[in-house]
Short mmCIF file of C-alpha atoms in Angstrom, two decimals:
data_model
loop_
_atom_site.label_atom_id
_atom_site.label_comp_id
_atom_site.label_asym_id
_atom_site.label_seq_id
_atom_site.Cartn_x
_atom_site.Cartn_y
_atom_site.Cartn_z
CA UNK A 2 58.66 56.47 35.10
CA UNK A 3 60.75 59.13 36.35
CA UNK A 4 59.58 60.47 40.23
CA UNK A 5 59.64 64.31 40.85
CA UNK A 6 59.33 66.28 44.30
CA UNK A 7 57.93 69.94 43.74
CA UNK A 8 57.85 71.74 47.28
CA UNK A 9 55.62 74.91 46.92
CA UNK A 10 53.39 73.24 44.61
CA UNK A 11 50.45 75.23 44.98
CA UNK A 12 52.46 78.57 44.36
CA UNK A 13 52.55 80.06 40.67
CA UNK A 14 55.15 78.87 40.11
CA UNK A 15 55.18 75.21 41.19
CA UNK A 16 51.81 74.38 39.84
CA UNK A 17 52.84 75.13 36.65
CA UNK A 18 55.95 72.55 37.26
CA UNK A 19 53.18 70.19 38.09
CA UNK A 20 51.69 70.55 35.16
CA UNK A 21 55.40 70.35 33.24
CA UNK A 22 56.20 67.35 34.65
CA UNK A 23 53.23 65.85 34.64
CA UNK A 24 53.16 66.03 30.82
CA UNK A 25 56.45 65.07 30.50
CA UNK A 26 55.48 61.52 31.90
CA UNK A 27 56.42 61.63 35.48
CA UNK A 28 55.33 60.73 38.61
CA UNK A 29 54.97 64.41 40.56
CA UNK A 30 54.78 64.64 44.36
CA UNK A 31 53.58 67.97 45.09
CA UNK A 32 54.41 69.81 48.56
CA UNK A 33 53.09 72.40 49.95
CA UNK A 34 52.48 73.99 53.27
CA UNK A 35 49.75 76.14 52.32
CA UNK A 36 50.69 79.13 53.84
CA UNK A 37 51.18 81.38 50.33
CA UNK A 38 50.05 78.50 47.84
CA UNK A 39 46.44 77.74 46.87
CA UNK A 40 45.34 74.51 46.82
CA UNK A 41 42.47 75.06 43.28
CA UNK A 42 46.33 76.13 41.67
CA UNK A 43 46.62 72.21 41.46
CA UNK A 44 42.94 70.71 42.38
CA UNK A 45 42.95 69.54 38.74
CA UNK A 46 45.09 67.23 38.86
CA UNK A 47 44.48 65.34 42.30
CA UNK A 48 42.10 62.82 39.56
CA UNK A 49 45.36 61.64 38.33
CA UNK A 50 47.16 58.58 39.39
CA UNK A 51 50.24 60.30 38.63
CA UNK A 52 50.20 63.20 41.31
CA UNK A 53 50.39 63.29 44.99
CA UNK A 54 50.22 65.60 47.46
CA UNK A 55 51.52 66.42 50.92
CA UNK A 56 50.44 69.25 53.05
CA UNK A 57 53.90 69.76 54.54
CA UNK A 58 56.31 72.12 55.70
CA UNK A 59 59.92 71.40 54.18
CA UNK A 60 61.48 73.37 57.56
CA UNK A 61 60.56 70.39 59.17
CA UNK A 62 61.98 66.85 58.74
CA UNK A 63 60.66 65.28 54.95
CA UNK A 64 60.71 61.91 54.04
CA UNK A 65 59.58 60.60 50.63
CA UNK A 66 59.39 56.88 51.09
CA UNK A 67 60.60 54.72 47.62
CA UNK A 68 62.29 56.46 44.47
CA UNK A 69 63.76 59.82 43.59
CA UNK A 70 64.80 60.76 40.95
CA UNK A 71 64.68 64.58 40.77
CA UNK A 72 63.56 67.13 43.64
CA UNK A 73 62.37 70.66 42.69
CA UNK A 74 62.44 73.08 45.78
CA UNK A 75 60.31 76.20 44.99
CA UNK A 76 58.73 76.63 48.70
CA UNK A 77 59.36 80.01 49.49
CA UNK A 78 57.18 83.37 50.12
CA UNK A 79 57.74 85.05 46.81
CA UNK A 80 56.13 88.50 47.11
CA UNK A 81 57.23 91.92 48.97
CA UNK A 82 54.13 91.31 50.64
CA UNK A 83 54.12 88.03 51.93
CA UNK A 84 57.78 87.91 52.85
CA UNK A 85 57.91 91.08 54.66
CA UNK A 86 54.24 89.67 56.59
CA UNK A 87 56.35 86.27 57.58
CA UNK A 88 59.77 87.63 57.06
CA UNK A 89 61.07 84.10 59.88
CA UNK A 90 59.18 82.13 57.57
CA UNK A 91 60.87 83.35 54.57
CA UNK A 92 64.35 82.89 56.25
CA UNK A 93 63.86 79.58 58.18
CA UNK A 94 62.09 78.08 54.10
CA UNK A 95 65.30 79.12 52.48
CA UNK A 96 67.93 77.79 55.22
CA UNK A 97 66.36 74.93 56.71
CA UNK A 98 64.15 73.76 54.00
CA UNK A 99 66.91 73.76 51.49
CA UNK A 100 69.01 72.10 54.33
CA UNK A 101 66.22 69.20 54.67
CA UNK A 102 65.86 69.17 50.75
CA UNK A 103 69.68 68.81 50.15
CA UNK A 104 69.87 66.17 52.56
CA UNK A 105 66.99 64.14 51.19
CA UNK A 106 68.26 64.61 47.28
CA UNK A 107 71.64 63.08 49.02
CA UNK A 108 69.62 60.30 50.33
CA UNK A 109 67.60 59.35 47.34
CA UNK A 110 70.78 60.55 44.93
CA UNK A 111 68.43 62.55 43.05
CA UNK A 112 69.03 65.65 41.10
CA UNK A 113 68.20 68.45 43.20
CA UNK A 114 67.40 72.32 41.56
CA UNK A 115 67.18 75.23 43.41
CA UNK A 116 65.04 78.05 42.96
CA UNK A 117 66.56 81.53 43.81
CA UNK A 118 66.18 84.74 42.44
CA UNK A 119 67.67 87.79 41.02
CA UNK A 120 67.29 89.49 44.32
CA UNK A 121 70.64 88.01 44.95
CA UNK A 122 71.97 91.20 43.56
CA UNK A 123 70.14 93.51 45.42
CA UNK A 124 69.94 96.84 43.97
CA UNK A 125 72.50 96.06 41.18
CA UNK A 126 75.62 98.41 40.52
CA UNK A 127 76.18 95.99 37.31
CA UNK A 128 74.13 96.16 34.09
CA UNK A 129 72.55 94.13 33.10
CA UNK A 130 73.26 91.27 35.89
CA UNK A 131 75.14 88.66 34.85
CA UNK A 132 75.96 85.26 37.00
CA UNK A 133 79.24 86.06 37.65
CA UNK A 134 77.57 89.84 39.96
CA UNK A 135 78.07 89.20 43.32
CA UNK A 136 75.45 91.67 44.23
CA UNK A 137 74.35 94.83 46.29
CA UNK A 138 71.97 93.41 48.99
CA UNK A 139 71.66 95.16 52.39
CA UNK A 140 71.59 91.81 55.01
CA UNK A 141 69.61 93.86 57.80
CA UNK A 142 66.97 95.76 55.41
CA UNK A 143 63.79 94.45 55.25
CA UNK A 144 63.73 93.08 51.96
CA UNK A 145 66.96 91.13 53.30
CA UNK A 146 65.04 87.98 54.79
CA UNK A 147 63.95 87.37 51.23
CA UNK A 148 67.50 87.91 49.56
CA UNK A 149 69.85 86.58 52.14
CA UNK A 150 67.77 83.31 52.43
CA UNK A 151 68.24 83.20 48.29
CA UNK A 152 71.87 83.80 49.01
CA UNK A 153 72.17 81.08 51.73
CA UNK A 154 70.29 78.79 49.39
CA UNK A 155 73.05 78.80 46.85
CA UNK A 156 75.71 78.98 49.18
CA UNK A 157 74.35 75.64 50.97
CA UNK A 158 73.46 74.52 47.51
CA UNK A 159 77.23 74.64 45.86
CA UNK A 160 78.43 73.21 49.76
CA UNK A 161 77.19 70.07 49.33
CA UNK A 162 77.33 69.70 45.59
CA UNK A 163 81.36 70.32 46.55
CA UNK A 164 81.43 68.45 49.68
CA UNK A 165 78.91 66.03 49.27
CA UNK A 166 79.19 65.42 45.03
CA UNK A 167 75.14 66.10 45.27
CA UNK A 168 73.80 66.57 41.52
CA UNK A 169 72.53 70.09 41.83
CA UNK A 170 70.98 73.46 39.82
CA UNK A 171 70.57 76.76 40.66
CA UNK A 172 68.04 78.88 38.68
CA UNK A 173 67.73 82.46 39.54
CA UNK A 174 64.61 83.55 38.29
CA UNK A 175 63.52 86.96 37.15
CA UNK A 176 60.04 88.97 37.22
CA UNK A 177 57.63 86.45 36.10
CA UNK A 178 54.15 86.43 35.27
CA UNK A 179 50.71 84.75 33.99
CA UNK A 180 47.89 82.79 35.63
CA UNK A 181 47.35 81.37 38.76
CA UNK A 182 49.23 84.64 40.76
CA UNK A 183 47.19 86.41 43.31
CA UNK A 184 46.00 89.79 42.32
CA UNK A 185 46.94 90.96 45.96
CA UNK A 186 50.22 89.41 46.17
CA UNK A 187 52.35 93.02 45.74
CA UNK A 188 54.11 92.03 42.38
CA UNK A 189 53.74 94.63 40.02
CA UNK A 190 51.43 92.76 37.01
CA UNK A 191 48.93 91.58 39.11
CA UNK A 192 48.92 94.67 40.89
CA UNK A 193 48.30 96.73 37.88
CA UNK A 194 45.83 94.52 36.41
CA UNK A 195 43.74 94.26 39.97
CA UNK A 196 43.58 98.27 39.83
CA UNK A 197 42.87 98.14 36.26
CA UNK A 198 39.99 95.36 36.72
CA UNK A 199 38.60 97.08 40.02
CA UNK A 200 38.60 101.07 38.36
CA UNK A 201 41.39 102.74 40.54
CA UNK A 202 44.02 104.55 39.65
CA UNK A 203 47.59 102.21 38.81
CA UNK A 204 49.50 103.12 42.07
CA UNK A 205 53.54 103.63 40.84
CA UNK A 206 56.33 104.02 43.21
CA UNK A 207 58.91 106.71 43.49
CA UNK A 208 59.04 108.45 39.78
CA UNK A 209 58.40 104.95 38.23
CA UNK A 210 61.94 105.04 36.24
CA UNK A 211 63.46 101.83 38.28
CA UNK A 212 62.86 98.98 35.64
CA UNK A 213 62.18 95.69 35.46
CA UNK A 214 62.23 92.95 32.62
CA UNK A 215 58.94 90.66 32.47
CA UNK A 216 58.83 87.04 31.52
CA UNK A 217 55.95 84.95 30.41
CA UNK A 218 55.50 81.72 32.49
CA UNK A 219 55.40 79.37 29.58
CA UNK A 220 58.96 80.40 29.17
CA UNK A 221 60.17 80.81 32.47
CA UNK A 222 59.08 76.71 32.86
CA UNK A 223 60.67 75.86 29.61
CA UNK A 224 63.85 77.34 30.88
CA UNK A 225 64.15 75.92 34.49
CA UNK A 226 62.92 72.42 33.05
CA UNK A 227 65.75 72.60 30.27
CA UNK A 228 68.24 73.68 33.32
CA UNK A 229 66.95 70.52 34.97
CA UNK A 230 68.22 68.41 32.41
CA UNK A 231 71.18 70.27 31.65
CA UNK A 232 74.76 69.29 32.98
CA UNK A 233 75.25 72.98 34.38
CA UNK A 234 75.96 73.38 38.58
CA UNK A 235 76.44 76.77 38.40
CA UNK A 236 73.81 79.57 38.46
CA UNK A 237 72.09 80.07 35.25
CA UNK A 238 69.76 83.64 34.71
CA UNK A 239 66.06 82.67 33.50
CA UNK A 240 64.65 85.96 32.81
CA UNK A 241 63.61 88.33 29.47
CA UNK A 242 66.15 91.22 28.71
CA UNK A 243 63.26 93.28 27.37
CA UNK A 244 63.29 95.89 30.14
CA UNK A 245 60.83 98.58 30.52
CA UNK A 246 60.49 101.42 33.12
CA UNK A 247 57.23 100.95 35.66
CA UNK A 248 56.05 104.04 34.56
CA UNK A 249 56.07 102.64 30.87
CA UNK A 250 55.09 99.70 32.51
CA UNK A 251 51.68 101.54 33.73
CA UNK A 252 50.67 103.14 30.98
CA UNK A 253 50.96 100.09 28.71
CA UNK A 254 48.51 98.17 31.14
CA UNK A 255 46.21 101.36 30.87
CA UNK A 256 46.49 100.93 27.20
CA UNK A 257 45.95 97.06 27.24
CA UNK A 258 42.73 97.26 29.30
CA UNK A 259 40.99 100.33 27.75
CA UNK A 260 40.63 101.74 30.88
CA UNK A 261 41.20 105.68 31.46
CA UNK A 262 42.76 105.50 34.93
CA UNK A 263 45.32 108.24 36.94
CA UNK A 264 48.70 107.49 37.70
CA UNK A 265 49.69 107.97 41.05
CA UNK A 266 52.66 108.16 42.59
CA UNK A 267 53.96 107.13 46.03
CA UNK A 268 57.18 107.45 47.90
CA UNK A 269 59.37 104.46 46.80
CA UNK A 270 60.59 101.66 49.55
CA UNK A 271 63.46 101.35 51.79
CA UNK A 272 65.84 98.72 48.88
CA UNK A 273 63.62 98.88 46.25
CA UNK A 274 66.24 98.09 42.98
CA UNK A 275 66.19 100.46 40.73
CA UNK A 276 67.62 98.40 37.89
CA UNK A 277 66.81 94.92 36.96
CA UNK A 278 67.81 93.14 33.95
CA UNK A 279 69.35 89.30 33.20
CA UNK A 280 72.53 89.10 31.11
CA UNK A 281 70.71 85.31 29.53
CA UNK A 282 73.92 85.14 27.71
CA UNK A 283 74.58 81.85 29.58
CA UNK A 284 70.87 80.64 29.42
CA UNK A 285 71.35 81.40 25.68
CA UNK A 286 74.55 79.24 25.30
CA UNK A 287 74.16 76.26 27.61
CA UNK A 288 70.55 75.83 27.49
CA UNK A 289 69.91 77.16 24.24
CA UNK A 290 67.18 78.98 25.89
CA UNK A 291 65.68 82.43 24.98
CA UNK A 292 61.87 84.12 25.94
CA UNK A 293 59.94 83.83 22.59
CA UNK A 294 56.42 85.38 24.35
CA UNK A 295 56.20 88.93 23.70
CA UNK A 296 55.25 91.02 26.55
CA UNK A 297 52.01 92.18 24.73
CA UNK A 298 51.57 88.95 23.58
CA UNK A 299 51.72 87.01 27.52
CA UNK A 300 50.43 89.83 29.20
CA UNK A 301 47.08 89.78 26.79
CA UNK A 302 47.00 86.54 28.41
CA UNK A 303 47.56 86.95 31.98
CA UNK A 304 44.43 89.62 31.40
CA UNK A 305 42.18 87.23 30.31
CA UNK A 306 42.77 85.19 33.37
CA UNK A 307 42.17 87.83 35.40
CA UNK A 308 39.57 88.74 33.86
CA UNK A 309 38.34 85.54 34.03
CA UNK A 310 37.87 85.67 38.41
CA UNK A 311 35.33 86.01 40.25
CA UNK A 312 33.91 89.51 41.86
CA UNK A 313 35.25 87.83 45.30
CA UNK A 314 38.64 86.86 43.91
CA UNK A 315 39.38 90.41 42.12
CA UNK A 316 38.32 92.01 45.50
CA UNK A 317 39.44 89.47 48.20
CA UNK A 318 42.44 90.69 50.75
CA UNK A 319 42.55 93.98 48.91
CA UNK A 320 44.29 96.53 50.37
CA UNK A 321 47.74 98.90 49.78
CA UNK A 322 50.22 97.36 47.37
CA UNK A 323 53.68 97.08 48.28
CA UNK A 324 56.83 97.95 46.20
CA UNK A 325 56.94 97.46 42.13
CA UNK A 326 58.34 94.40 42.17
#
């Protein structure tokens, strides 16, 4: 039975790695500090003999006694909001808890992946972004303790795959979305889907032409778990080149929920992007990897879930959203 580390287990993200890897017949070790995560993102499987869990921080010292075969490292503050709240956090996750992860992959010689983001290229001057896009990312702007610790993550991630000949993967992951994200976490679905659920207006920044491109969890996991098992060590985009505007963006959640709320408009954010879209050509040809959820198809879903929360959970922490991200 093949052992797996997932740091930020409780996120969106990593509990639906749990949940991969636990049906893919492994033994997962989930990590999480707790600080953005929820713990009922992963209660359900704490029955099973086949999942553990560690309320840890990776920035300090981790030790996995026995086996490993692969280690997953998704701990990070993922949202404008919650980076920007803990911006030393965000910077110390992505520099010393790779650090501590890289070292412990080299001591079990597992396979180590990576996960970083397309905030690597900043407010792109390329488009779409393709791998090879070294990026337009202001180091001293706020958003910068988000996309410099990304960018230090890959550096230190190629370093000791180089130096060390450490088995590594570097996914850089696009908009994603579905159940289990928090409605007041600042990303732009949730966002729109809280103010949809709780009758305000959908709150759009700037003139709501800066786009983004949406992908559907179940495909975002399919791609990272077929990067996993790939023989690739450089980057690889995991993202949907469907791109819409937010503006379009607003109106189609309007649409989606039958609601009949305003659009307003607020000044946009110091390094907002205005443009973001993967080049997958690379996903497409190593991985064999495309989305196949259609946006009205996954986010028909991710309403339902929200729909699905309680009157405390679509009103809890709310407050002014942050950028469209």
């Amino acid at each position: 039975m093949k052992k797996t580390l997932i740091t930020g287990a409780a996120g969106f993200l990593g509990s639906h790695l749990c949940d991969r890897f636990i049906a893919e017949g492994h033994h997962v070790i989930g990590m999480d500090n707790l600080i953005t995560g929820d713990i009922k993102n992963i209660e359900h499987l704490f029955h099973l003999k086949r999942f553990e869990f560690f309320h840890h921080d990776v920035t300090k010292f981790v030790h996995v006694p026995g086996r490993m075969d692969y280690i997953l490292h998704f701990a990070s503050p993922a949202s404008p909001i919650d980076y920007l709240k803990i911006p030393i956090e965000t910077l110390k996750v992505g520099s010393l808890g790779t650090m501590n992860l890289l070292g412990l992959a080299r001591d079990h010689k597992a396979r180590i992946l990576v996960a970083s983001t397309s905030e690597v290229y900043g407010d792109p001057l390329v488009h779409p972004q393709n791998e090879d896009y070294y990026g337009n990312v202001s180091p001293i702007g706020p958003r910068g303790v988000y996309d410099e610790a990304k960018r230090f993550m890959e550096s230190i991630t190629m370093a000791y795959h180089r130096h060390h000949g450490l088995d590594t993967r570097i996914v850089r992951i696009f908009n994603t979305y579905g159940s289990r994200m928090r409605l007041n976490d600042g990303r732009v679905v949730p966002a729109f889907m809280g103010q949809a659920l709780r009758g305000e207006d959908l709150t759009v920044f700037g003139d709501g032409s800066q786009t983004r491109s949406f992908t559907y969890i179940d495909d975002q996991i399919e791609g990272i778990y077929r990067l996993l098992m790939s023989d690739y060590v450089e980057p690889i985009n995991i993202g949907n080149p469907d791109e819409t505007t937010i503006l379009e963006f607003a109106e189609e959640i309007i649409k989606l929920t039958g609601t009949d709320q305003k659009i307003i408009f607020k000044p946009l954010p110091q390094d907002d992007p205005l443009q973001r879209q993967p080049d997958i050509t690379r996903a497409r040809e190593i991985l064999g990897w495309e989305p196949k959820v259609h946006r009205s198809e996954g986010l028909k879903k991710a309403y339902d879930y929200f729909k699905s929360l309680s009157h405390d959970e679509l009103w809890q922490q709310h407050r002014d959203f942050s950028p469209n991200s």
